[in-house]
């Protein structure tokens, strides 16, 4: 799906149809083709096989970075942050779905979403900030972008779980403050 999507996009066409499945089926309607995921830019710059390797290796790398930043924000010991980031990036779920290129790309945005929720609530608590200042808007924008990137990464079921968890987390944090 990814290869067909990229080839059609390189030709300037929207990947609307997959002619290789029986009598054909919608390709753009299949979210797992991830036609609008921004990391697809790798496939336009690099040869497909090399870009696929980079695309797959980005999953644990980004998952580690985002989880470490989230755990650091929770003021955990740096060793705990490193351990948690490694466990998230290289745990059973991540490794078992790594080669698909959609499920983990969808899930890796969760720690950044949670970090953005925490930081957004911290900013709201500050009374002296102007509502349209960069400092006030930075974390809500990161939150929104992370959700959008998670959606476009290509696995709707994982995104749905992330969306529900994020909403519950937001409500719990908001009510606890």
Short mmCIF file of C-alpha atoms in Angstrom, two decimals:
data_model
loop_
_atom_site.label_atom_id
_atom_site.label_comp_id
_atom_site.label_asym_id
_atom_site.label_seq_id
_atom_site.Cartn_x
_atom_site.Cartn_y
_atom_site.Cartn_z
CA UNK A 1 0.00 0.00 0.00
CA UNK A 2 2.76 2.41 0.95
CA UNK A 3 4.72 1.76 -2.26
CA UNK A 4 1.64 2.14 -4.46
CA UNK A 5 0.61 5.29 -2.62
CA UNK A 6 4.04 6.87 -2.98
CA UNK A 7 4.33 5.92 -6.65
CA UNK A 8 0.95 7.49 -7.43
CA UNK A 9 1.82 10.62 -5.44
CA UNK A 10 5.16 10.91 -7.30
CA UNK A 11 3.16 10.93 -10.54
CA UNK A 12 1.04 13.78 -9.18
CA UNK A 13 -2.06 11.63 -8.68
CA UNK A 14 -4.13 11.16 -5.57
CA UNK A 15 -3.93 7.50 -4.55
CA UNK A 16 -7.65 6.94 -4.99
CA UNK A 17 -7.75 3.35 -6.25
CA UNK A 18 -5.80 0.13 -5.71
CA UNK A 19 -6.18 -1.93 -8.90
CA UNK A 20 -4.18 -4.86 -7.49
CA UNK A 21 -6.76 -6.15 -5.01
CA UNK A 22 -9.31 -8.37 -6.76
CA UNK A 23 -11.37 -6.00 -8.96
CA UNK A 24 -9.90 -3.02 -7.14
CA UNK A 25 -10.67 -1.15 -3.96
CA UNK A 26 -10.28 2.38 -2.64
CA UNK A 27 -6.68 3.06 -1.66
CA UNK A 28 -7.17 6.51 -0.20
CA UNK A 29 -10.08 5.16 1.84
CA UNK A 30 -7.73 2.61 3.38
CA UNK A 31 -6.15 4.63 6.19
CA UNK A 32 -3.24 2.19 6.42
CA UNK A 33 -1.87 3.58 3.18
CA UNK A 34 -1.13 6.72 5.26
CA UNK A 35 -1.27 8.86 2.13
CA UNK A 36 -1.13 12.18 3.97
CA UNK A 37 1.40 11.33 6.71
CA UNK A 38 4.15 13.98 6.64
CA UNK A 39 6.94 11.44 7.17
CA UNK A 40 6.16 10.15 3.67
CA UNK A 41 8.53 12.88 2.52
CA UNK A 42 11.31 10.35 3.13
CA UNK A 43 10.02 8.29 0.20
CA UNK A 44 10.28 11.28 -2.13
CA UNK A 45 13.87 12.04 -1.12
CA UNK A 46 15.35 8.55 -0.79
CA UNK A 47 15.02 5.29 -2.75
CA UNK A 48 12.01 3.35 -1.49
CA UNK A 49 13.87 0.47 0.20
CA UNK A 50 16.25 2.81 2.05
CA UNK A 51 13.41 5.20 2.95
CA UNK A 52 11.42 2.27 4.34
CA UNK A 53 14.32 1.35 6.62
CA UNK A 54 14.62 4.92 7.88
CA UNK A 55 10.84 5.11 8.28
CA UNK A 56 10.82 1.95 10.40
CA UNK A 57 13.86 3.01 12.47
CA UNK A 58 12.24 6.36 13.21
CA UNK A 59 9.51 4.59 15.19
CA UNK A 60 11.54 3.49 18.23
CA UNK A 61 13.72 6.60 18.05
CA UNK A 62 10.79 9.03 18.19
CA UNK A 63 8.94 6.86 20.71
CA UNK A 64 11.99 6.95 22.99
CA UNK A 65 12.44 10.71 22.68
CA UNK A 66 8.79 11.56 23.27
CA UNK A 67 8.45 9.18 26.21
CA UNK A 68 11.66 10.46 27.81
CA UNK A 69 10.43 14.06 27.51
CA UNK A 70 7.08 13.11 29.03
CA UNK A 71 8.66 11.22 31.93
CA UNK A 72 11.15 14.05 32.49
CA UNK A 73 8.19 16.43 32.76
CA UNK A 74 6.78 14.17 35.48
CA UNK A 75 9.99 14.94 37.39
CA UNK A 76 11.08 11.32 37.55
CA UNK A 77 14.68 10.32 38.13
CA UNK A 78 16.59 10.42 34.81
CA UNK A 79 17.33 6.69 35.12
CA UNK A 80 13.61 5.99 35.40
CA UNK A 81 12.99 8.22 32.39
CA UNK A 82 15.55 6.32 30.32
CA UNK A 83 14.17 2.96 31.44
CA UNK A 84 10.59 4.03 30.69
CA UNK A 85 11.56 5.38 27.28
CA UNK A 86 13.39 2.15 26.41
CA UNK A 87 10.48 0.03 27.67
CA UNK A 88 7.99 2.02 25.57
CA UNK A 89 10.13 2.00 22.43
CA UNK A 90 11.30 -1.61 22.62
CA UNK A 91 8.48 -3.32 24.53
CA UNK A 92 6.60 -6.28 23.13
CA UNK A 93 3.85 -4.22 21.50
CA UNK A 94 6.30 -1.93 19.74
CA UNK A 95 8.59 -4.66 18.49
CA UNK A 96 5.80 -6.96 17.35
CA UNK A 97 4.19 -4.25 15.20
CA UNK A 98 7.38 -2.47 14.16
CA UNK A 99 7.56 -3.76 10.60
CA UNK A 100 4.03 -2.65 9.68
CA UNK A 101 5.01 1.01 9.70
CA UNK A 102 1.59 2.30 10.71
CA UNK A 103 0.63 1.06 14.17
CA UNK A 104 3.73 2.28 16.01
CA UNK A 105 3.85 5.50 14.00
CA UNK A 106 0.32 6.08 15.29
CA UNK A 107 1.13 5.12 18.89
CA UNK A 108 4.44 6.96 19.25
CA UNK A 109 2.63 10.30 19.43
CA UNK A 110 0.89 9.39 22.72
CA UNK A 111 3.67 10.58 25.07
CA UNK A 112 3.93 13.89 23.21
CA UNK A 113 0.14 14.29 23.43
CA UNK A 114 0.26 13.67 27.19
CA UNK A 115 3.19 16.08 27.58
CA UNK A 116 1.28 18.73 25.63
CA UNK A 117 -1.76 18.23 27.87
CA UNK A 118 0.37 18.67 31.00
CA UNK A 119 2.16 21.73 29.65
CA UNK A 120 -1.08 23.30 28.37
CA UNK A 121 -2.67 22.96 31.80
CA UNK A 122 0.44 24.48 33.41
CA UNK A 123 0.25 27.46 31.06
CA UNK A 124 -3.45 27.95 31.80
CA UNK A 125 -2.60 28.16 35.52
CA UNK A 126 -0.27 31.11 34.85
CA UNK A 127 -2.39 34.21 35.29
CA UNK A 128 -0.01 36.76 33.74
CA UNK A 129 0.13 35.29 30.20
CA UNK A 130 -1.66 36.91 27.29
CA UNK A 131 -4.12 34.45 25.66
CA UNK A 132 -2.71 34.85 22.15
CA UNK A 133 0.99 34.85 23.05
CA UNK A 134 3.34 32.24 21.62
CA UNK A 135 4.01 30.78 25.07
CA UNK A 136 0.28 30.37 25.65
CA UNK A 137 -0.43 28.76 22.26
CA UNK A 138 2.70 26.60 21.84
CA UNK A 139 1.54 23.51 23.74
CA UNK A 140 -2.07 23.48 22.49
CA UNK A 141 -0.65 23.64 18.96
CA UNK A 142 1.73 20.75 19.71
CA UNK A 143 -1.22 18.83 21.17
CA UNK A 144 -3.31 19.41 18.04
CA UNK A 145 -0.48 18.57 15.66
CA UNK A 146 0.34 15.39 17.57
CA UNK A 147 -3.26 14.23 17.36
CA UNK A 148 -3.42 15.00 13.64
CA UNK A 149 -0.10 13.24 12.97
CA UNK A 150 -1.27 10.23 14.95
CA UNK A 151 -4.44 10.09 12.84
CA UNK A 152 -2.60 10.40 9.53
CA UNK A 153 -0.01 7.78 10.54
CA UNK A 154 -2.44 5.18 9.33
CA UNK A 155 -4.00 2.98 12.00
CA UNK A 156 -7.49 4.05 13.00
CA UNK A 157 -7.99 1.56 15.84
CA UNK A 158 -4.79 2.61 17.63
CA UNK A 159 -5.65 6.25 17.06
CA UNK A 160 -9.08 5.69 18.57
CA UNK A 161 -7.49 4.21 21.72
CA UNK A 162 -5.06 7.13 21.92
CA UNK A 163 -7.89 9.63 21.51
CA UNK A 164 -9.95 8.05 24.29
CA UNK A 165 -6.97 7.74 26.63
CA UNK A 166 -5.93 11.36 25.95
CA UNK A 167 -9.44 12.62 26.64
CA UNK A 168 -9.68 10.69 29.91
CA UNK A 169 -6.18 11.85 30.88
CA UNK A 170 -7.13 15.47 30.13
CA UNK A 171 -10.28 15.21 32.24
CA UNK A 172 -8.43 13.57 35.12
CA UNK A 173 -5.65 16.17 35.09
CA UNK A 174 -8.09 19.06 34.78
CA UNK A 175 -10.24 17.86 37.67
CA UNK A 176 -7.22 17.09 39.86
CA UNK A 177 -5.97 20.67 39.49
#
